[in-house]
Tab-separated table of N, CA, C and O in Angstrom:
chain	number	residue	atom	x	y	z
A	1	UNK	N	-96.275	139.473	99.392
A	1	UNK	CA	-94.882	140.025	100.163
A	1	UNK	C	-94.516	139.656	101.322
A	1	UNK	O	-94.958	139.416	102.156
A	2	UNK	N	-93.698	140.013	101.606
A	2	UNK	CA	-91.914	139.363	102.794
A	2	UNK	C	-93.019	140.713	103.456
A	2	UNK	O	-92.928	141.656	103.542
A	3	UNK	N	-93.199	139.374	105.086
A	3	UNK	CA	-93.526	139.916	106.392
A	3	UNK	C	-92.171	141.053	106.601
A	3	UNK	O	-92.525	142.283	107.299
A	4	UNK	N	-90.737	140.753	106.441
A	4	UNK	CA	-89.854	142.204	106.545
A	4	UNK	C	-90.135	143.335	105.833
A	4	UNK	O	-89.605	144.396	106.281
A	5	UNK	N	-90.125	143.573	104.845
A	5	UNK	CA	-91.007	144.451	103.200
A	5	UNK	C	-91.705	145.926	104.356
A	5	UNK	O	-91.682	146.763	103.881
A	6	UNK	N	-92.789	144.717	105.029
A	6	UNK	CA	-93.719	145.705	104.923
A	6	UNK	C	-93.439	146.814	106.727
A	6	UNK	O	-93.454	146.533	107.044
A	7	UNK	N	-93.956	147.784	105.993
A	7	UNK	CA	-94.334	149.038	107.513
A	7	UNK	C	-94.489	148.811	108.579
A	7	UNK	O	-95.558	147.967	108.076
A	8	UNK	N	-93.801	148.586	109.473
A	8	UNK	CA	-94.467	148.552	110.991
A	8	UNK	C	-95.884	149.226	111.399
A	8	UNK	O	-96.493	148.319	111.551
A	9	UNK	N	-96.437	150.414	110.803
A	9	UNK	CA	-97.922	150.662	110.378
A	9	UNK	C	-98.616	149.736	109.722
A	9	UNK	O	-99.494	149.641	110.470
A	10	UNK	N	-97.985	149.132	108.456
A	10	UNK	CA	-99.010	148.435	108.069
A	10	UNK	C	-99.111	147.155	108.556
A	10	UNK	O	-100.264	146.465	108.759
A	11	UNK	N	-98.379	146.631	109.564
A	11	UNK	CA	-98.240	145.427	110.123
A	11	UNK	C	-99.281	145.666	111.557
A	11	UNK	O	-100.324	144.698	111.580
A	12	UNK	N	-99.524	146.746	111.942
A	12	UNK	CA	-100.140	147.196	112.859
A	12	UNK	C	-101.760	147.058	112.278
A	12	UNK	O	-102.338	146.618	113.237
A	13	UNK	N	-101.630	147.658	111.302
A	13	UNK	CA	-103.015	147.751	110.606
A	13	UNK	C	-103.635	146.464	110.057
A	13	UNK	O	-104.708	146.013	110.928
A	14	UNK	N	-102.708	145.473	109.807
A	14	UNK	CA	-102.975	143.891	109.258
A	14	UNK	C	-103.197	143.449	110.719
A	14	UNK	O	-104.261	142.818	110.646
A	15	UNK	N	-102.520	143.690	112.201
A	15	UNK	CA	-103.288	142.972	113.031
A	15	UNK	C	-104.426	143.662	113.748
A	15	UNK	O	-105.525	143.177	114.635
A	16	UNK	N	-104.349	145.081	113.715
A	16	UNK	CA	-105.678	145.655	114.008
A	16	UNK	C	-107.265	145.019	112.920
A	16	UNK	O	-108.038	144.835	113.975
A	17	UNK	N	-106.760	145.051	111.678
A	17	UNK	CA	-108.308	144.003	111.262
A	17	UNK	C	-108.013	142.683	111.871
A	17	UNK	O	-109.650	142.217	111.566
A	18	UNK	N	-107.207	142.168	112.079
A	18	UNK	CA	-107.507	140.446	112.710
A	18	UNK	C	-108.649	140.667	113.599
A	18	UNK	O	-108.953	139.680	114.121
A	19	UNK	N	-108.537	141.535	114.838
A	19	UNK	CA	-109.097	141.966	115.694
A	19	UNK	C	-110.554	141.983	115.684
A	19	UNK	O	-111.308	142.529	116.245
A	20	UNK	N	-110.788	142.644	114.582
A	20	UNK	CA	-112.251	143.535	113.707
A	20	UNK	C	-112.638	142.557	113.087
A	20	UNK	O	-112.668	143.319	111.443
A	21	UNK	N	-112.867	141.195	113.043
A	21	UNK	CA	-113.414	140.704	111.437
A	21	UNK	C	-114.263	140.896	111.156
A	21	UNK	O	-114.630	140.466	109.833
A	22	UNK	N	-115.210	141.741	111.868
A	22	UNK	CA	-116.361	142.092	110.942
A	22	UNK	C	-116.256	143.419	109.829
A	22	UNK	O	-116.774	143.672	109.007
A	23	UNK	N	-114.872	143.970	110.423
A	23	UNK	CA	-114.256	145.427	109.397
A	23	UNK	C	-113.726	144.497	108.186
A	23	UNK	O	-114.482	145.239	107.252
A	24	UNK	N	-113.526	142.971	107.798
A	24	UNK	CA	-113.154	142.549	106.341
A	24	UNK	C	-114.364	142.610	106.294
A	24	UNK	O	-113.971	142.662	104.918
A	25	UNK	N	-115.725	141.565	106.212
A	25	UNK	CA	-116.891	141.573	105.630
A	25	UNK	C	-117.309	142.819	105.771
A	25	UNK	O	-117.655	142.780	104.000
A	26	UNK	N	-117.655	143.738	106.159
A	26	UNK	CA	-117.941	144.925	106.053
A	26	UNK	C	-117.480	145.221	104.469
A	26	UNK	O	-117.677	146.386	103.698
A	27	UNK	N	-115.912	145.628	104.640
A	27	UNK	CA	-115.042	146.016	103.282
A	27	UNK	C	-115.308	145.085	101.850
A	27	UNK	O	-115.688	145.415	101.157
A	28	UNK	N	-115.511	143.768	101.885
A	28	UNK	CA	-116.093	143.193	100.915
A	28	UNK	C	-117.099	142.959	100.550
A	28	UNK	O	-117.609	143.136	99.187
A	29	UNK	N	-118.258	143.758	101.236
A	29	UNK	CA	-119.702	143.735	101.143
A	29	UNK	C	-119.936	144.604	100.080
A	29	UNK	O	-120.351	145.724	99.328
A	30	UNK	N	-119.068	145.846	101.053
A	30	UNK	CA	-119.569	147.684	100.249
A	30	UNK	C	-118.717	147.949	99.067
A	30	UNK	O	-118.441	149.011	98.250
A	31	UNK	N	-117.329	146.900	98.931
A	31	UNK	CA	-116.462	147.301	97.808
A	31	UNK	C	-115.307	148.910	98.400
A	31	UNK	O	-114.787	149.096	97.272
A	32	UNK	N	-115.038	149.455	99.413
A	32	UNK	CA	-114.405	150.218	99.565
A	32	UNK	C	-113.217	149.494	99.330
A	32	UNK	O	-112.711	148.633	99.112
A	33	UNK	N	-112.079	151.055	99.512
A	33	UNK	CA	-111.114	150.337	99.284
A	33	UNK	C	-110.029	150.194	100.721
A	33	UNK	O	-110.835	150.680	101.582
A	34	UNK	N	-109.518	149.451	101.120
A	34	UNK	CA	-108.182	149.052	102.413
A	34	UNK	C	-107.668	150.697	102.810
A	34	UNK	O	-107.907	150.799	103.859
A	35	UNK	N	-107.613	151.460	102.049
A	35	UNK	CA	-106.568	152.525	101.761
A	35	UNK	C	-107.511	153.194	103.173
A	35	UNK	O	-106.639	154.247	103.774
A	36	UNK	N	-108.926	153.553	102.497
A	36	UNK	CA	-109.515	154.209	103.085
A	36	UNK	C	-109.558	153.794	104.900
A	36	UNK	O	-109.642	155.423	105.871
A	37	UNK	N	-109.316	152.999	104.873
A	37	UNK	CA	-110.163	152.578	106.297
A	37	UNK	C	-109.304	152.829	107.292
A	37	UNK	O	-108.333	152.223	108.018
A	38	UNK	N	-107.584	152.480	106.340
A	38	UNK	CA	-105.903	152.726	107.030
A	38	UNK	C	-105.662	153.887	106.973
A	38	UNK	O	-105.320	154.649	108.623
A	39	UNK	N	-106.384	154.642	106.529
A	39	UNK	CA	-106.156	156.481	106.795
A	39	UNK	C	-107.600	156.597	108.119
A	39	UNK	O	-106.862	157.655	108.737
A	40	UNK	N	-108.174	156.341	108.233
A	40	UNK	CA	-109.046	156.263	109.449
A	40	UNK	C	-108.713	156.421	110.558
A	40	UNK	O	-108.432	156.348	111.386
A	41	UNK	N	-108.126	154.624	110.097
A	41	UNK	CA	-107.246	153.976	111.478
A	41	UNK	C	-105.794	154.811	112.212
A	41	UNK	O	-105.666	154.918	113.362
A	42	UNK	N	-105.188	155.723	111.079
A	42	UNK	CA	-103.903	156.145	110.960
A	42	UNK	C	-104.093	157.633	112.017
A	42	UNK	O	-103.563	158.156	112.625
A	43	UNK	N	-105.291	158.373	111.717
A	43	UNK	CA	-105.668	159.855	112.162
A	43	UNK	C	-106.108	159.429	113.791
A	43	UNK	O	-106.432	159.710	114.526
A	44	UNK	N	-107.534	158.736	113.452
A	44	UNK	CA	-108.531	158.111	114.882
A	44	UNK	C	-107.267	157.029	116.236
A	44	UNK	O	-108.368	157.320	117.296
A	45	UNK	N	-107.056	155.910	115.266
A	45	UNK	CA	-106.344	155.166	116.316
A	45	UNK	C	-106.883	154.331	116.421
A	45	UNK	O	-108.192	153.944	115.691
A	46	UNK	N	-106.509	152.960	117.230
A	46	UNK	CA	-107.590	151.898	117.909
A	46	UNK	C	-108.474	152.301	118.541
A	46	UNK	O	-109.819	151.106	118.343
A	47	UNK	N	-108.071	153.344	119.213
A	47	UNK	CA	-109.663	153.240	120.422
A	47	UNK	C	-110.772	154.081	119.808
A	47	UNK	O	-111.621	154.119	120.583
A	48	UNK	N	-110.889	154.390	119.185
A	48	UNK	CA	-111.858	155.469	118.520
A	48	UNK	C	-113.462	154.263	118.747
A	48	UNK	O	-113.073	152.965	118.318
A	49	UNK	N	-114.457	155.265	119.003
A	49	UNK	CA	-115.422	154.130	119.152
A	49	UNK	C	-115.953	153.773	117.362
A	49	UNK	O	-116.932	152.965	117.695
A	50	UNK	N	-115.925	154.195	116.907
A	50	UNK	CA	-116.151	154.171	114.899
A	50	UNK	C	-115.409	152.381	115.051
A	50	UNK	O	-116.600	151.943	114.621
A	51	UNK	N	-114.523	151.951	115.723
A	51	UNK	CA	-114.745	150.628	115.621
A	51	UNK	C	-114.761	149.691	116.479
A	51	UNK	O	-115.051	148.372	115.879
A	52	UNK	N	-115.970	150.760	117.401
A	52	UNK	CA	-116.606	149.430	118.154
A	52	UNK	C	-117.607	148.059	117.265
A	52	UNK	O	-118.028	146.903	118.044
A	53	UNK	N	-118.066	148.367	116.194
A	53	UNK	CA	-118.880	147.976	115.913
A	53	UNK	C	-118.367	147.028	114.575
A	53	UNK	O	-119.406	145.904	114.094
A	54	UNK	N	-117.220	147.245	114.208
A	54	UNK	CA	-116.474	145.658	113.649
A	54	UNK	C	-115.726	144.877	115.030
A	54	UNK	O	-115.436	143.698	114.134
A	55	UNK	N	-115.978	145.117	115.784
A	55	UNK	CA	-114.947	143.913	117.170
A	55	UNK	C	-116.071	142.806	116.897
A	55	UNK	O	-117.555	142.880	116.878
A	56	UNK	N	-115.274	141.190	117.391
A	56	UNK	CA	-116.223	140.557	117.444
A	56	UNK	C	-116.781	140.255	118.730
A	56	UNK	O	-116.431	141.151	119.657
A	57	UNK	N	-118.004	139.744	118.882
A	57	UNK	CA	-118.858	139.483	119.671
A	57	UNK	C	-118.258	138.767	121.026
A	57	UNK	O	-117.239	138.173	120.496
A	58	UNK	N	-118.690	139.336	122.363
A	58	UNK	CA	-117.822	138.903	123.072
A	58	UNK	C	-118.736	137.390	123.565
A	58	UNK	O	-119.388	136.963	122.767
A	59	UNK	N	-118.370	136.717	124.333
A	59	UNK	CA	-118.506	134.933	124.027
A	59	UNK	C	-119.780	134.965	125.068
A	59	UNK	O	-120.532	134.273	124.578
A	60	UNK	N	-120.430	136.112	125.822
A	60	UNK	CA	-121.160	135.817	126.795
A	60	UNK	C	-122.691	136.584	125.371
A	60	UNK	O	-123.553	135.539	125.630
A	61	UNK	N	-122.115	137.357	124.908
A	61	UNK	CA	-123.082	137.406	123.780
A	61	UNK	C	-123.242	136.509	122.881
A	61	UNK	O	-124.769	136.177	122.418
A	62	UNK	N	-122.556	135.640	122.557
A	62	UNK	CA	-123.271	134.518	122.196
A	62	UNK	C	-123.304	133.590	122.391
A	62	UNK	O	-124.625	132.729	121.929
A	63	UNK	N	-123.531	133.198	124.141
A	63	UNK	CA	-123.950	132.623	124.720
A	63	UNK	C	-125.199	132.912	124.285
A	63	UNK	O	-126.633	132.337	124.881
A	64	UNK	N	-125.660	134.610	124.802
A	64	UNK	CA	-127.019	134.506	124.745
A	64	UNK	C	-127.481	134.367	123.266
A	64	UNK	O	-129.082	134.003	123.480
A	65	UNK	N	-126.922	134.554	122.090
A	65	UNK	CA	-128.003	133.944	120.964
A	65	UNK	C	-127.928	132.582	121.231
A	65	UNK	O	-128.791	132.159	120.634
A	66	UNK	N	-127.438	131.897	121.544
A	66	UNK	CA	-127.707	130.480	121.739
A	66	UNK	C	-128.550	130.204	122.659
A	66	UNK	O	-129.678	128.889	122.196
A	67	UNK	N	-128.701	130.606	124.032
A	67	UNK	CA	-130.005	130.294	124.617
A	67	UNK	C	-131.528	131.514	124.253
A	67	UNK	O	-132.355	130.681	124.614
A	68	UNK	N	-131.117	131.908	123.284
A	68	UNK	CA	-132.266	132.750	123.020
A	68	UNK	C	-132.753	131.736	121.504
A	68	UNK	O	-134.122	131.376	121.182
A	69	UNK	N	-131.542	130.966	120.503
A	69	UNK	CA	-132.304	130.340	119.823
A	69	UNK	C	-132.957	128.996	120.607
A	69	UNK	O	-133.525	128.122	119.989
A	70	UNK	N	-132.499	128.486	121.779
A	70	UNK	CA	-133.169	127.348	122.769
A	70	UNK	C	-133.985	127.506	123.078
A	70	UNK	O	-135.350	126.920	122.493
A	71	UNK	N	-134.893	128.826	123.229
A	71	UNK	CA	-135.641	129.637	123.907
A	71	UNK	C	-136.729	129.685	122.749
A	71	UNK	O	-137.795	129.128	123.063
A	72	UNK	N	-136.340	129.864	121.244
A	72	UNK	CA	-136.923	130.280	120.450
A	72	UNK	C	-137.943	128.496	120.332
A	72	UNK	O	-139.078	128.556	119.692
A	73	UNK	N	-136.962	127.711	120.672
A	73	UNK	CA	-137.270	126.498	119.651
A	73	UNK	C	-138.434	125.571	120.909
A	73	UNK	O	-139.137	124.724	120.390
A	74	UNK	N	-137.849	126.155	122.094
A	74	UNK	CA	-139.196	125.500	122.932
A	74	UNK	C	-140.222	126.241	122.695
A	74	UNK	O	-141.681	125.669	123.397
A	75	UNK	N	-140.605	127.589	121.953
A	75	UNK	CA	-141.629	128.088	122.173
A	75	UNK	C	-142.755	127.801	121.346
A	75	UNK	O	-143.421	127.521	121.248
A	76	UNK	N	-142.035	127.093	119.825
A	76	UNK	CA	-142.493	126.269	118.796
A	76	UNK	C	-142.919	125.218	119.530
A	76	UNK	O	-144.131	124.663	118.968
A	77	UNK	N	-142.370	124.116	120.195
A	77	UNK	CA	-142.566	123.241	120.672
A	77	UNK	C	-143.894	122.997	121.869
A	77	UNK	O	-144.818	122.276	121.595
A	78	UNK	N	-143.801	124.178	122.190
A	78	UNK	CA	-144.637	124.664	123.158
A	78	UNK	C	-146.257	124.788	122.079
A	78	UNK	O	-147.394	124.699	122.994
A	79	UNK	N	-145.990	125.862	121.278
A	79	UNK	CA	-146.836	125.995	120.645
A	79	UNK	C	-147.511	124.715	119.614
A	79	UNK	O	-148.760	124.422	119.642
A	80	UNK	N	-146.633	123.783	119.219
A	80	UNK	CA	-147.086	122.868	118.534
A	80	UNK	C	-148.177	121.759	119.661
A	80	UNK	O	-148.628	121.018	119.009
A	81	UNK	N	-147.992	121.584	120.244
A	81	UNK	CA	-148.604	120.770	121.663
A	81	UNK	C	-149.876	121.319	122.177
A	81	UNK	O	-150.427	120.875	122.067
A	82	UNK	N	-150.278	122.675	121.947
A	82	UNK	CA	-150.991	123.495	121.995
A	82	UNK	C	-151.991	123.216	120.580
A	82	UNK	O	-153.616	123.463	120.505
A	83	UNK	N	-151.725	122.825	119.640
A	83	UNK	CA	-152.446	122.696	118.206
A	83	UNK	C	-153.399	122.184	118.356
A	83	UNK	O	-153.438	121.023	118.907
A	84	UNK	N	-154.752	122.168	117.798
A	84	UNK	CA	-155.493	120.699	117.880
A	84	UNK	C	-155.484	120.000	116.102
A	84	UNK	O	-155.442	120.856	115.517
A	85	UNK	N	-154.877	119.150	116.277
A	85	UNK	CA	-154.860	118.291	115.272
A	85	UNK	C	-155.520	117.960	114.167
A	85	UNK	O	-155.376	117.656	113.393
A	86	UNK	N	-157.222	117.764	114.765
A	86	UNK	CA	-158.667	117.637	114.117
A	86	UNK	C	-158.140	118.565	113.052
A	86	UNK	O	-158.385	118.669	111.719
A	87	UNK	N	-158.427	120.204	113.903
A	87	UNK	CA	-158.929	120.982	113.100
A	87	UNK	C	-157.547	121.138	112.014
A	87	UNK	O	-157.704	121.568	111.173
A	88	UNK	N	-156.195	120.566	112.384
A	88	UNK	CA	-155.038	121.345	111.181
A	88	UNK	C	-154.849	120.104	110.101
A	88	UNK	O	-155.197	120.886	109.040
A	89	UNK	N	-156.017	118.832	110.296
A	89	UNK	CA	-155.524	118.107	109.286
A	89	UNK	C	-157.084	118.453	108.529
A	89	UNK	O	-157.053	118.539	107.411
A	90	UNK	N	-158.093	118.956	109.145
A	90	UNK	CA	-159.621	119.331	108.256
A	90	UNK	C	-158.509	120.914	107.213
A	90	UNK	O	-159.275	120.659	106.330
A	91	UNK	N	-158.041	121.674	107.705
A	91	UNK	CA	-157.784	122.765	107.086
A	91	UNK	C	-156.863	121.833	105.892
A	91	UNK	O	-156.963	122.631	105.004
A	92	UNK	N	-155.750	120.946	105.867
A	92	UNK	CA	-154.711	120.883	104.898
A	92	UNK	C	-155.868	119.759	104.430
A	92	UNK	O	-155.381	120.154	103.060
A	93	UNK	N	-156.688	119.277	104.573
A	93	UNK	CA	-157.872	118.551	103.528
A	93	UNK	C	-158.295	119.576	102.897
A	93	UNK	O	-158.503	119.595	101.250
A	94	UNK	N	-158.805	120.287	103.493
A	94	UNK	CA	-159.420	121.799	102.662
A	94	UNK	C	-158.245	122.299	101.339
A	94	UNK	O	-158.613	122.648	100.084
A	95	UNK	N	-157.200	122.742	102.260
A	95	UNK	CA	-156.431	123.105	101.581
A	95	UNK	C	-155.466	122.274	100.007
A	95	UNK	O	-155.719	122.831	98.967
A	96	UNK	N	-156.253	120.815	100.226
A	96	UNK	CA	-155.739	120.395	99.105
A	96	UNK	C	-156.525	120.025	98.065
A	96	UNK	O	-156.526	120.011	97.130
A	97	UNK	N	-157.983	119.791	98.087
A	97	UNK	CA	-158.990	119.827	97.670
A	97	UNK	C	-159.448	120.978	96.960
A	97	UNK	O	-159.124	121.427	95.597
A	98	UNK	N	-158.910	122.535	97.590
A	98	UNK	CA	-158.663	123.320	96.772
A	98	UNK	C	-157.679	124.009	95.295
A	98	UNK	O	-158.071	124.019	94.717
A	99	UNK	N	-156.677	122.861	96.211
A	99	UNK	CA	-154.984	122.912	94.944
A	99	UNK	C	-156.010	122.044	93.737
A	99	UNK	O	-155.394	122.193	92.566
A	100	UNK	N	-156.157	121.054	94.006
A	100	UNK	CA	-157.199	120.029	93.135
A	100	UNK	C	-157.859	121.038	92.452
A	100	UNK	O	-157.834	120.440	91.047
A	101	UNK	N	-158.123	121.290	92.945
A	101	UNK	CA	-159.604	122.333	91.787
A	101	UNK	C	-158.958	123.002	91.012
A	101	UNK	O	-159.242	123.455	89.624
A	102	UNK	N	-158.394	123.975	91.656
A	102	UNK	CA	-157.280	124.743	90.246
A	102	UNK	C	-156.813	124.064	89.851
A	102	UNK	O	-156.313	124.318	88.241
A	103	UNK	N	-156.184	122.976	90.243
A	103	UNK	CA	-155.134	122.273	88.938
A	103	UNK	C	-155.660	121.827	87.838
A	103	UNK	O	-155.815	121.937	87.109
A	104	UNK	N	-157.294	121.000	88.318
A	104	UNK	CA	-158.522	120.564	87.346
A	104	UNK	C	-158.952	121.967	86.244
A	104	UNK	O	-158.827	121.703	84.556
A	105	UNK	N	-158.571	123.345	87.412
A	105	UNK	CA	-159.325	124.593	86.080
A	105	UNK	C	-158.133	124.851	85.068
A	105	UNK	O	-158.379	124.904	84.265
A	106	UNK	N	-156.894	124.841	85.635
A	106	UNK	CA	-155.904	124.905	84.890
A	106	UNK	C	-155.361	123.975	83.575
A	106	UNK	O	-155.534	124.353	82.632
A	107	UNK	N	-156.254	122.961	83.888
A	107	UNK	CA	-156.044	121.542	83.023
A	107	UNK	C	-157.037	122.024	81.524
A	107	UNK	O	-156.527	121.948	80.601
A	108	UNK	N	-158.231	122.856	82.341
A	108	UNK	CA	-159.129	122.767	81.344
A	108	UNK	C	-158.627	123.731	80.301
A	108	UNK	O	-158.874	123.894	79.608
A	109	UNK	N	-158.591	124.742	80.828
A	109	UNK	CA	-158.055	126.056	80.347
A	109	UNK	C	-157.051	125.570	79.323
A	109	UNK	O	-156.734	125.998	77.962
A	110	UNK	N	-156.328	124.863	79.848
A	110	UNK	CA	-154.480	124.611	78.856
A	110	UNK	C	-155.038	123.441	77.765
A	110	UNK	O	-154.389	123.539	76.716
A	111	UNK	N	-156.149	122.888	77.615
A	111	UNK	CA	-156.861	121.749	77.399
A	111	UNK	C	-157.579	122.763	75.699
A	111	UNK	O	-157.617	122.459	74.571
A	112	UNK	N	-158.102	123.883	76.699
A	112	UNK	CA	-159.110	124.749	75.755
A	112	UNK	C	-157.940	125.351	74.095
A	112	UNK	O	-158.172	125.473	73.000
A	113	UNK	N	-156.813	125.778	74.846
A	113	UNK	CA	-155.496	126.763	74.615
A	113	UNK	C	-155.073	125.612	73.715
A	113	UNK	O	-154.656	126.211	71.954
A	114	UNK	N	-155.178	124.891	73.431
A	114	UNK	CA	-154.124	123.412	72.879
A	114	UNK	C	-155.010	123.336	71.458
A	114	UNK	O	-154.666	122.695	70.748
A	115	UNK	N	-156.711	122.810	71.916
A	115	UNK	CA	-157.152	122.875	70.752
A	115	UNK	C	-157.356	123.986	69.864
A	115	UNK	O	-157.368	123.193	68.735
A	116	UNK	N	-157.658	124.657	70.651
A	116	UNK	CA	-157.578	126.237	69.306
A	116	UNK	C	-159.167	126.054	68.624
A	116	UNK	O	-159.907	125.299	68.940
A	117	UNK	N	-159.295	127.412	67.885
A	117	UNK	CA	-160.707	127.125	67.614
A	117	UNK	C	-161.155	126.303	66.343
A	117	UNK	O	-162.152	126.244	65.843
A	118	UNK	N	-160.008	125.985	65.461
A	118	UNK	CA	-160.651	124.783	64.480
A	118	UNK	C	-159.654	123.584	64.847
A	118	UNK	O	-159.235	122.784	63.918
A	119	UNK	N	-159.997	122.894	65.854
A	119	UNK	CA	-159.124	121.421	66.402
A	119	UNK	C	-160.474	120.377	65.443
A	119	UNK	O	-161.624	120.557	65.573
A	120	UNK	N	-159.845	119.227	65.441
A	120	UNK	CA	-160.766	118.143	65.064
A	120	UNK	C	-162.046	117.785	65.552
A	120	UNK	O	-162.752	117.697	65.229
A	121	UNK	N	-162.275	117.939	66.852
A	121	UNK	CA	-163.080	117.365	67.745
A	121	UNK	C	-163.955	118.406	67.697
A	121	UNK	O	-165.503	118.286	67.977
A	122	UNK	N	-163.958	119.991	67.147
A	122	UNK	CA	-165.384	120.684	67.082
A	122	UNK	C	-165.260	120.999	65.820
A	122	UNK	O	-165.023	121.117	65.026
A	123	UNK	N	-166.482	121.337	65.097
A	123	UNK	CA	-167.202	121.927	63.927
A	123	UNK	C	-166.368	122.889	63.810
A	123	UNK	O	-166.396	123.731	64.330
A	124	UNK	N	-166.397	123.130	62.683
A	124	UNK	CA	-165.844	124.230	62.342
A	124	UNK	C	-167.218	125.528	62.441
A	124	UNK	O	-168.222	124.700	61.720
A	125	UNK	N	-166.424	126.381	61.956
A	125	UNK	CA	-167.678	128.011	61.809
A	125	UNK	C	-167.565	127.499	60.809
A	125	UNK	O	-166.980	127.633	59.557
A	126	UNK	N	-168.874	128.270	60.010
A	126	UNK	CA	-169.059	127.926	58.778
A	126	UNK	C	-168.293	129.281	57.976
A	126	UNK	O	-168.559	130.573	58.463
A	127	UNK	N	-168.178	129.130	56.755
A	127	UNK	CA	-167.023	130.341	56.460
A	127	UNK	C	-167.778	131.012	55.378
A	127	UNK	O	-168.198	130.835	54.198
A	128	UNK	N	-168.005	131.887	55.570
A	128	UNK	CA	-169.222	133.100	54.849
A	128	UNK	C	-168.530	133.593	53.548
A	128	UNK	O	-168.760	133.959	52.434
A	129	UNK	N	-167.203	133.687	53.742
A	129	UNK	CA	-166.471	134.626	52.752
A	129	UNK	C	-165.315	133.353	52.210
A	129	UNK	O	-164.770	134.125	51.221
A	130	UNK	N	-165.612	132.404	52.142
A	130	UNK	CA	-165.157	131.687	51.036
A	130	UNK	C	-165.440	131.151	50.343
A	130	UNK	O	-166.455	130.605	49.699
A	131	UNK	N	-164.608	131.090	48.777
A	131	UNK	CA	-165.307	130.464	47.059
A	131	UNK	C	-165.297	129.255	47.330
A	131	UNK	O	-164.850	128.515	47.523
């Protein structure tokens, strides 16, 4: 649709939406119609506290998120430095042997299932009711 054909309030609402990128995400996720938000915007106005949750985060908050991520990474590094590698290696070996035993048991059950009760390797049961 051409820019000139839009009603001025619709253009203002579009500008408002561009200032609130989380609103676009919310509408897409919820499946609600834009009409509902347009009506709220026209009744409540741009400055209503309802719209605060849809605003983009300030740059300071984004910096804090980055700081938190680097802080978390530092904590993981410190934790890794404190780990006893011999204990970790022993636990990994135990886990590996346990997995090997489980695989062996599953293989035996699958062999028994494949061979069935009358397999060529097994003697057939005596059939009492056969003529």
